[in-house]
Amino acid sequence: MKKRLIGLALAMLMAIPMAGCNTPAATEEPAAEPAADAAASYKIGIMTGTVSQGEEEYRAAEQMKEKYGDQIILQTYPDNFMKEQETTISNVVSMASDPDVKAIIVVQAIPGTSAAIDKVREMRDDILFIAGVPGEDPDMIASKADVVFQADELGMGTSIIEQAEKMGAKNFVHYSFPRHMSYQLLAMRRDLLRETCEAKGINFVDATAPDPTGDAGVPGAQQFILEDVPRKVKELGADTAFFSTNCSMQEPLIKSVLEQGALYPQQCCPSPYHGYPGALGIEIPDDKKGDVDYVVEQISAKIAEKGGTGKFSTWPVPVNMLFVEGGVEYAKAYIEGDITEKVDKAKLEEIFSEIAGSPITLSTFTNESTGNEFNNFFMFLSEYITF
């Protein structure tokens, strides 16, 4: 991976301690001057979760603000977004109310995003909408947003289990909750995970965890993970792989799995920077920013201290950060006329490959349950790195 994306990720990690952070930090004034050309006549809006729900995309949005200055407008959606969808809609509309805003990027595109796009379309139809990591029905979000980015959840239904099998897994625990299982892609992936486990002789355990948007909030969900993993290992054994569908659960899951000597094939949003640094207490010194070998060595060393070598892995590309940065660069290319159509797969692959530092091929999504194929819904799948 090139220094660009690694530096982006590490700069974000340096910006705030990841452990125990449940409120967003104030956005600092941009350190860099905006581009000094005609491009400054337009703006791009970015909406993400707060640091408690989506550290990586929040920091990626801040980094885009730092890079492009006043060309970027930032918004967040509420932590309890299921009960506060009107706030999500209002925040998107507020960005669109600025006539200079020509594109809006939402990562993660939580429930309420489609309604927000509809509301904006009533006002104006010239805004390019990019939705990353959608939490709504794929047919619906694909019909509302111009471009949709998604990690290949269905491909993960096979790849996660194959990775767990390589680690020696005999059991696979899938933590989720009813709200996430109402998301079609997550439910389809769960079913594929179960089917792949059955085909490989691995015991699949469908475990229900508290919803972080519920009454107990993020702390309650995290505490449940810390307490339940030891119970599952005692019941099933250390040759059990664990997976959770929720971002805020990854840090406690890594901590507890490591302490119990179990297996952890990947996070919900795979990336070396998602959960690992906070869970392992890794601090990156200034002179090591951008040094991917150093970061991997630190993660590997921390895991090795507790005998976890070969039991933890992830993707080498921070996928949600890729969606934010790639979304901004794609929007700029469209607004500035480098591409003439709202959907340009070749240009998107070019931008993603440049950011990631290696060739990336995207596939389009076909909803097997409806038979609909979407040329604007792009799926991304990566190989693994094992610590």
Tab-separated table of C-alpha atoms in Angstrom:
chain	number	residue	atom	x	y	z
A	1	MET	CA	0.000	0.000	0.000
A	2	LYS	CA	1.325	3.430	-0.844
A	3	LYS	CA	2.360	5.966	1.762
A	4	ARG	CA	-0.622	8.159	0.903
A	5	LEU	CA	-3.328	5.958	2.395
A	6	ILE	CA	-1.157	4.732	5.258
A	7	GLY	CA	-0.263	8.305	6.172
A	8	LEU	CA	-3.933	9.235	6.061
A	9	ALA	CA	-4.880	6.423	8.412
A	10	LEU	CA	-2.061	6.997	10.862
A	11	ALA	CA	-2.633	10.733	10.955
A	12	MET	CA	-6.184	10.007	12.029
A	13	LEU	CA	-5.059	7.624	14.716
A	14	MET	CA	-2.699	10.251	16.074
A	15	ALA	CA	-5.530	12.755	16.187
A	16	ILE	CA	-7.418	11.026	18.995
A	17	PRO	CA	-6.955	8.075	21.385
A	18	MET	CA	-9.201	5.310	20.057
A	19	ALA	CA	-9.870	3.552	23.370
A	20	GLY	CA	-13.053	4.538	25.172
A	21	CYS	CA	-13.947	7.442	22.897
A	22	ASN	CA	-17.688	7.977	22.669
A	23	THR	CA	-17.992	11.587	21.570
A	24	PRO	CA	-16.685	13.329	18.465
A	25	ALA	CA	-13.790	15.711	18.755
A	26	ALA	CA	-14.262	19.224	17.485
A	27	THR	CA	-13.127	19.692	13.916
A	28	GLU	CA	-10.014	21.826	13.804
A	29	GLU	CA	-9.507	24.645	11.357
A	30	PRO	CA	-7.936	23.317	8.154
A	31	ALA	CA	-4.161	23.437	8.170
A	32	ALA	CA	-3.871	23.458	4.410
A	33	GLU	CA	-5.052	26.141	2.009
A	34	PRO	CA	-7.778	25.112	-0.448
A	35	ALA	CA	-6.865	24.589	-4.058
A	36	ALA	CA	-6.115	27.932	-5.671
A	37	ASP	CA	-7.891	27.403	-8.976
A	38	ALA	CA	-11.369	27.610	-10.436
A	39	ALA	CA	-12.268	24.445	-8.541
A	40	ALA	CA	-12.766	26.559	-5.406
A	41	SER	CA	-16.080	27.766	-6.854
A	42	TYR	CA	-17.826	24.534	-5.827
A	43	LYS	CA	-18.147	22.545	-2.623
A	44	ILE	CA	-18.503	18.883	-1.659
A	45	GLY	CA	-20.452	17.766	1.397
A	46	ILE	CA	-19.420	14.739	3.472
A	47	MET	CA	-21.567	13.125	6.158
A	48	THR	CA	-20.210	10.370	8.416
A	49	GLY	CA	-20.895	8.930	11.833
A	50	THR	CA	-19.189	10.258	14.950
A	51	VAL	CA	-15.981	8.685	16.263
A	52	SER	CA	-17.967	6.330	18.498
A	53	GLN	CA	-19.796	4.777	15.543
A	54	GLY	CA	-17.272	5.213	12.719
A	55	GLU	CA	-13.800	6.448	13.688
A	56	GLU	CA	-12.203	5.781	10.314
A	57	GLU	CA	-14.675	7.522	8.041
A	58	TYR	CA	-14.970	10.468	10.445
A	59	ARG	CA	-11.205	10.991	10.411
A	60	ALA	CA	-11.036	10.479	6.645
A	61	ALA	CA	-13.611	13.239	6.211
A	62	GLU	CA	-11.559	15.537	8.450
A	63	GLN	CA	-8.496	14.763	6.367
A	64	MET	CA	-10.351	15.712	3.172
A	65	LYS	CA	-11.355	18.959	4.876
A	66	GLU	CA	-7.733	19.587	5.742
A	67	LYS	CA	-6.662	18.825	2.181
A	68	TYR	CA	-9.259	20.904	0.326
A	69	GLY	CA	-10.213	23.519	2.909
A	70	ASP	CA	-13.498	25.371	2.412
A	71	GLN	CA	-14.372	23.229	-0.571
A	72	ILE	CA	-15.405	20.539	1.923
A	73	ILE	CA	-18.433	20.789	4.223
A	74	LEU	CA	-18.638	18.265	7.083
A	75	GLN	CA	-21.670	16.850	8.862
A	76	THR	CA	-22.275	13.854	11.131
A	77	TYR	CA	-25.360	11.762	11.711
A	78	PRO	CA	-26.465	11.043	15.312
A	79	ASP	CA	-25.224	7.967	17.169
A	80	ASN	CA	-28.814	6.895	17.733
A	81	PHE	CA	-29.609	7.305	14.043
A	82	MET	CA	-32.428	4.749	14.021
A	83	LYS	CA	-34.508	6.967	16.310
A	84	GLU	CA	-33.250	10.252	14.877
A	85	GLN	CA	-33.647	9.831	11.131
A	86	GLU	CA	-35.132	13.325	10.852
A	87	THR	CA	-31.805	14.685	12.092
A	88	THR	CA	-29.977	12.722	9.411
A	89	ILE	CA	-32.317	14.101	6.761
A	90	SER	CA	-31.984	17.635	8.130
A	91	ASN	CA	-28.185	17.483	8.110
A	92	VAL	CA	-28.087	16.360	4.469
A	93	VAL	CA	-30.604	19.028	3.459
A	94	SER	CA	-28.566	21.695	5.256
A	95	MET	CA	-25.546	20.861	3.089
A	96	ALA	CA	-27.662	20.852	-0.076
A	97	SER	CA	-29.085	24.248	0.844
A	98	ASP	CA	-25.729	25.752	-0.101
A	99	PRO	CA	-25.981	26.338	-3.882
A	100	ASP	CA	-22.215	25.805	-4.233
A	101	VAL	CA	-22.499	22.188	-3.023
A	102	LYS	CA	-22.384	19.996	-6.140
A	103	ALA	CA	-21.828	16.574	-4.531
A	104	ILE	CA	-22.662	14.900	-1.218
A	105	ILE	CA	-20.927	11.764	0.082
A	106	VAL	CA	-22.499	9.722	2.901
A	107	VAL	CA	-20.369	7.043	4.588
A	108	GLN	CA	-21.889	5.077	6.207
A	109	ALA	CA	-25.190	5.454	4.364
A	110	ILE	CA	-27.338	4.554	7.360
A	111	PRO	CA	-31.167	4.265	7.304
A	112	GLY	CA	-32.611	7.650	6.416
A	113	THR	CA	-30.123	8.284	3.610
A	114	SER	CA	-32.592	7.459	0.834
A	115	ALA	CA	-35.216	9.716	2.399
A	116	ALA	CA	-32.634	12.486	2.657
A	117	ILE	CA	-31.760	12.132	-1.026
A	118	ASP	CA	-35.463	12.291	-1.931
A	119	LYS	CA	-35.829	15.469	0.113
A	120	VAL	CA	-32.884	17.088	-1.615
A	121	ARG	CA	-34.116	16.048	-5.063
A	122	GLU	CA	-37.282	18.047	-4.337
A	123	MET	CA	-35.080	21.135	-4.006
A	124	ARG	CA	-32.540	20.525	-6.758
A	125	ASP	CA	-31.478	17.726	-9.102
A	126	ASP	CA	-27.897	18.746	-9.871
A	127	ILE	CA	-26.176	17.154	-6.863
A	128	LEU	CA	-24.095	13.995	-7.298
A	129	PHE	CA	-24.909	11.610	-4.431
A	130	ILE	CA	-22.368	8.958	-3.398
A	131	ALA	CA	-23.406	6.438	-0.729
A	132	GLY	CA	-20.841	4.198	0.965
A	133	VAL	CA	-21.539	1.174	3.183
A	134	PRO	CA	-25.329	1.348	2.801
A	135	GLY	CA	-27.571	0.239	5.659
A	136	GLU	CA	-30.723	0.231	3.548
A	137	ASP	CA	-32.240	-2.170	1.050
A	138	PRO	CA	-29.769	-2.339	-1.868
A	139	ASP	CA	-32.471	-1.898	-4.516
A	140	MET	CA	-33.688	1.245	-2.770
A	141	ILE	CA	-30.331	2.942	-2.172
A	142	ALA	CA	-29.169	2.079	-5.712
A	143	SER	CA	-32.275	3.776	-7.102
A	144	LYS	CA	-31.678	6.929	-5.028
A	145	ALA	CA	-27.902	7.497	-4.974
A	146	ASP	CA	-25.909	8.029	-8.162
A	147	VAL	CA	-23.019	5.799	-7.044
A	148	VAL	CA	-22.911	3.235	-4.220
A	149	PHE	CA	-19.763	1.725	-2.634
A	150	GLN	CA	-19.869	-1.450	-0.568
A	151	ALA	CA	-17.364	-3.972	0.683
A	152	ASP	CA	-18.335	-7.249	-0.967
A	153	GLU	CA	-20.476	-8.520	1.890
A	154	LEU	CA	-21.573	-11.543	-0.126
A	155	GLY	CA	-18.006	-12.412	-1.109
A	156	MET	CA	-17.136	-12.233	2.590
A	157	GLY	CA	-19.666	-14.987	3.182
A	158	THR	CA	-17.047	-17.305	1.723
A	159	SER	CA	-13.743	-15.501	2.305
A	160	ILE	CA	-14.148	-14.987	6.069
A	161	ILE	CA	-14.792	-18.676	6.649
A	162	GLU	CA	-11.929	-19.701	4.356
A	163	GLN	CA	-9.634	-17.446	6.385
A	164	ALA	CA	-10.976	-18.822	9.674
A	165	GLU	CA	-10.430	-22.370	8.401
A	166	LYS	CA	-6.790	-21.545	7.612
A	167	MET	CA	-6.431	-20.455	11.240
A	168	GLY	CA	-7.779	-23.803	12.420
A	169	ALA	CA	-11.325	-22.773	13.338
A	170	LYS	CA	-13.745	-25.505	14.369
A	171	ASN	CA	-16.448	-23.033	15.455
A	172	PHE	CA	-17.557	-19.632	14.145
A	173	VAL	CA	-19.494	-17.133	16.290
A	174	HIS	CA	-21.469	-14.443	14.464
A	175	TYR	CA	-22.484	-11.522	16.725
A	176	SER	CA	-25.263	-9.271	15.480
A	177	PHE	CA	-28.708	-7.943	16.438
A	178	PRO	CA	-32.145	-7.657	14.802
A	179	ARG	CA	-31.588	-4.191	13.286
A	180	HIS	CA	-28.513	-5.314	11.372
A	181	MET	CA	-30.192	-8.530	10.343
A	182	SER	CA	-32.951	-6.411	8.776
A	183	TYR	CA	-30.290	-5.138	6.333
A	184	GLN	CA	-30.625	-7.394	3.320
A	185	LEU	CA	-26.920	-7.701	2.471
A	186	LEU	CA	-25.913	-8.405	6.082
A	187	ALA	CA	-28.619	-11.031	6.404
A	188	MET	CA	-27.625	-12.629	3.091
A	189	ARG	CA	-23.980	-12.665	4.220
A	190	ARG	CA	-24.956	-14.298	7.526
A	191	ASP	CA	-26.739	-17.032	5.588
A	192	LEU	CA	-23.704	-17.514	3.322
A	193	LEU	CA	-21.404	-17.684	6.353
A	194	ARG	CA	-23.602	-20.412	7.796
A	195	GLU	CA	-23.715	-22.318	4.488
A	196	THR	CA	-19.937	-22.096	4.050
A	197	CYS	CA	-19.420	-23.306	7.623
A	198	GLU	CA	-21.681	-26.278	6.974
A	199	ALA	CA	-19.808	-27.120	3.776
A	200	LYS	CA	-16.488	-27.057	5.636
A	201	GLY	CA	-17.660	-28.864	8.766
A	202	ILE	CA	-17.374	-25.769	10.978
A	203	ASN	CA	-19.964	-25.230	13.715
A	204	PHE	CA	-21.843	-21.947	13.118
A	205	VAL	CA	-23.163	-20.070	16.174
A	206	ASP	CA	-25.662	-17.257	15.557
A	207	ALA	CA	-25.250	-15.037	18.648
A	208	THR	CA	-27.406	-12.013	19.477
A	209	ALA	CA	-25.684	-8.985	21.021
A	210	PRO	CA	-27.194	-5.700	22.273
A	211	ASP	CA	-27.783	-3.044	19.624
A	212	PRO	CA	-25.416	-0.088	20.294
A	213	THR	CA	-28.250	2.272	19.332
A	214	GLY	CA	-30.463	0.750	22.049
A	215	ASP	CA	-30.988	1.806	25.652
A	216	ALA	CA	-27.617	0.483	26.874
A	217	GLY	CA	-25.824	2.349	24.090
A	218	VAL	CA	-22.296	1.644	22.881
A	219	PRO	CA	-20.882	0.997	26.402
A	220	GLY	CA	-23.483	-1.675	27.069
A	221	ALA	CA	-22.814	-3.424	23.768
A	222	GLN	CA	-19.058	-3.334	24.361
A	223	GLN	CA	-19.402	-4.684	27.882
A	224	PHE	CA	-21.515	-7.567	26.606
A	225	ILE	CA	-18.776	-8.559	24.142
A	226	LEU	CA	-16.101	-8.456	26.861
A	227	GLU	CA	-18.196	-10.748	29.048
A	228	ASP	CA	-19.621	-13.085	26.407
A	229	VAL	CA	-16.454	-14.060	24.530
A	230	PRO	CA	-15.004	-15.884	27.591
A	231	ARG	CA	-18.325	-17.702	27.987
A	232	LYS	CA	-18.271	-18.800	24.349
A	233	VAL	CA	-14.638	-19.960	24.542
A	234	LYS	CA	-15.358	-21.907	27.721
A	235	GLU	CA	-18.296	-23.568	25.979
A	236	LEU	CA	-16.795	-24.129	22.509
A	237	GLY	CA	-13.024	-24.051	22.927
A	238	ALA	CA	-10.223	-21.759	21.785
A	239	ASP	CA	-10.472	-22.992	18.185
A	240	THR	CA	-13.422	-20.631	17.775
A	241	ALA	CA	-13.403	-17.689	15.350
A	242	PHE	CA	-15.365	-14.560	16.260
A	243	PHE	CA	-17.026	-11.948	14.059
A	244	SER	CA	-19.332	-8.995	14.763
A	245	THR	CA	-21.347	-6.881	12.347
A	246	ASN	CA	-20.884	-3.662	14.364
A	247	CYS	CA	-17.976	-1.191	14.327
A	248	SER	CA	-18.121	-0.229	18.005
A	249	MET	CA	-17.780	-3.889	19.040
A	250	GLN	CA	-14.483	-4.526	17.244
A	251	GLU	CA	-12.135	-3.131	19.904
A	252	PRO	CA	-13.573	-5.133	22.834
A	253	LEU	CA	-13.844	-8.178	20.555
A	254	ILE	CA	-10.132	-8.024	19.666
A	255	LYS	CA	-9.190	-7.567	23.339
A	256	SER	CA	-11.274	-10.455	24.587
A	257	VAL	CA	-10.470	-12.861	21.745
A	258	LEU	CA	-6.746	-12.230	22.305
A	259	GLU	CA	-7.054	-12.798	26.042
A	260	GLN	CA	-8.959	-16.043	25.470
A	261	GLY	CA	-6.542	-17.362	22.814
A	262	ALA	CA	-9.276	-17.605	20.182
A	263	LEU	CA	-9.412	-16.564	16.490
A	264	TYR	CA	-10.307	-13.305	14.741
A	265	PRO	CA	-10.305	-13.446	10.912
A	266	GLN	CA	-11.476	-9.862	10.221
A	267	GLN	CA	-13.520	-6.902	11.394
A	268	CYS	CA	-16.905	-5.842	10.035
A	269	CYS	CA	-15.098	-3.064	8.138
A	270	PRO	CA	-11.700	-4.680	7.547
A	271	SER	CA	-8.630	-2.467	7.946
A	272	PRO	CA	-5.367	-2.569	9.937
A	273	TYR	CA	-6.573	0.558	11.744
A	274	HIS	CA	-10.068	-0.574	12.723
A	275	GLY	CA	-10.026	-1.676	16.353
A	276	TYR	CA	-6.465	-2.991	16.456
A	277	PRO	CA	-4.518	0.098	17.661
A	278	GLY	CA	-7.054	0.954	20.366
A	279	ALA	CA	-7.453	-2.633	21.521
A	280	LEU	CA	-3.701	-3.213	21.658
A	281	GLY	CA	-2.693	0.187	23.077
A	282	ILE	CA	-0.502	1.080	20.102
A	283	GLU	CA	0.800	4.632	19.854
A	284	ILE	CA	2.467	5.760	16.635
A	285	PRO	CA	5.439	8.129	17.112
A	286	ASP	CA	5.787	11.075	14.749
A	287	ASP	CA	8.833	9.632	13.019
A	288	LYS	CA	6.924	6.438	12.173
A	289	LYS	CA	3.929	8.034	10.503
A	290	GLY	CA	3.460	6.419	7.114
A	291	ASP	CA	5.696	3.470	7.964
A	292	VAL	CA	3.401	0.520	7.294
A	293	ASP	CA	6.060	-2.033	8.185
A	294	TYR	CA	6.402	-0.464	11.625
A	295	VAL	CA	2.643	-0.517	12.212
A	296	VAL	CA	2.290	-4.146	11.165
A	297	GLU	CA	5.276	-5.046	13.337
A	298	GLN	CA	3.684	-3.309	16.338
A	299	ILE	CA	0.370	-5.103	15.870
A	300	SER	CA	2.162	-8.418	15.373
A	301	ALA	CA	4.348	-7.858	18.443
A	302	LYS	CA	1.401	-7.009	20.681
A	303	ILE	CA	-0.486	-10.073	19.477
A	304	ALA	CA	2.592	-12.295	19.885
A	305	GLU	CA	2.995	-11.190	23.524
A	306	LYS	CA	-0.204	-13.085	24.331
A	307	GLY	CA	0.350	-15.997	21.995
A	308	GLY	CA	-1.973	-14.827	19.248
A	309	THR	CA	0.407	-15.052	16.274
A	310	GLY	CA	-1.369	-16.416	13.216
A	311	LYS	CA	-4.789	-16.016	14.838
A	312	PHE	CA	-5.598	-12.451	13.762
A	313	SER	CA	-5.945	-10.952	10.292
A	314	THR	CA	-7.578	-8.185	8.263
A	315	TRP	CA	-7.515	-6.492	4.857
A	316	PRO	CA	-4.501	-4.323	3.996
A	317	VAL	CA	-6.762	-1.516	2.658
A	318	PRO	CA	-8.797	0.630	5.122
A	319	VAL	CA	-11.985	0.179	3.125
A	320	ASN	CA	-14.284	2.802	4.692
A	321	MET	CA	-11.540	5.418	4.497
A	322	LEU	CA	-11.023	4.420	0.882
A	323	PHE	CA	-14.706	5.081	0.232
A	324	VAL	CA	-14.541	8.581	1.734
A	325	GLU	CA	-11.342	9.654	-0.004
A	326	GLY	CA	-12.228	7.914	-3.254
A	327	GLY	CA	-15.697	9.438	-3.135
A	328	VAL	CA	-14.254	12.949	-2.846
A	329	GLU	CA	-11.785	12.429	-5.697
A	330	TYR	CA	-14.488	10.874	-7.900
A	331	ALA	CA	-16.850	13.763	-7.161
A	332	LYS	CA	-14.128	16.265	-8.048
A	333	ALA	CA	-13.462	14.462	-11.334
A	334	TYR	CA	-17.159	14.590	-12.193
A	335	ILE	CA	-17.706	18.210	-11.198
A	336	GLU	CA	-14.571	19.374	-13.008
A	337	GLY	CA	-15.549	17.520	-16.181
A	338	ASP	CA	-12.851	14.832	-16.195
A	339	ILE	CA	-15.696	12.327	-16.486
A	340	THR	CA	-18.959	13.125	-18.255
A	341	GLU	CA	-21.248	10.423	-16.861
A	342	LYS	CA	-22.269	10.024	-13.236
A	343	VAL	CA	-21.278	6.343	-13.356
A	344	ASP	CA	-17.793	5.628	-14.706
A	345	LYS	CA	-16.460	2.293	-13.451
A	346	ALA	CA	-13.068	2.638	-15.152
A	347	LYS	CA	-12.423	6.029	-13.552
A	348	LEU	CA	-13.529	4.724	-10.180
A	349	GLU	CA	-11.149	1.768	-10.404
A	350	GLU	CA	-8.364	4.157	-11.426
A	351	ILE	CA	-8.993	6.419	-8.422
A	352	PHE	CA	-9.284	3.549	-5.944
A	353	SER	CA	-6.153	1.867	-7.310
A	354	GLU	CA	-4.152	5.094	-6.997
A	355	ILE	CA	-5.269	5.602	-3.384
A	356	ALA	CA	-4.713	1.974	-2.375
A	357	GLY	CA	-1.381	1.682	-4.160
A	358	SER	CA	-2.330	-1.546	-5.942
A	359	PRO	CA	-4.749	-2.539	-8.708
A	360	ILE	CA	-8.378	-2.739	-7.609
A	361	THR	CA	-11.131	-4.356	-9.618
A	362	LEU	CA	-14.724	-3.612	-8.712
A	363	SER	CA	-17.723	-5.823	-9.399
A	364	THR	CA	-21.311	-4.664	-9.764
A	365	PHE	CA	-24.062	-5.924	-7.492
A	366	THR	CA	-26.856	-8.230	-8.603
A	367	ASN	CA	-29.677	-8.767	-6.136
A	368	GLU	CA	-30.439	-12.453	-6.537
A	369	SER	CA	-33.682	-12.153	-4.589
A	370	THR	CA	-35.108	-9.557	-6.995
A	371	GLY	CA	-33.057	-10.285	-10.119
A	372	ASN	CA	-32.049	-6.639	-10.388
A	373	GLU	CA	-28.516	-5.780	-11.522
A	374	PHE	CA	-27.142	-2.329	-10.738
A	375	ASN	CA	-24.342	-0.767	-12.759
A	376	ASN	CA	-23.956	1.987	-10.138
A	377	PHE	CA	-23.549	-0.340	-7.111
A	378	PHE	CA	-19.893	-1.342	-6.759
A	379	MET	CA	-18.532	-4.158	-4.588
A	380	PHE	CA	-14.946	-4.395	-3.288
A	381	LEU	CA	-13.164	-7.503	-1.977
A	382	SER	CA	-9.547	-7.808	-0.775
A	383	GLU	CA	-7.045	-10.489	0.192
A	384	TYR	CA	-5.844	-10.837	3.804
A	385	ILE	CA	-2.791	-9.987	5.832
A	386	THR	CA	-2.249	-12.187	8.914
A	387	PHE	CA	-0.478	-10.914	12.016
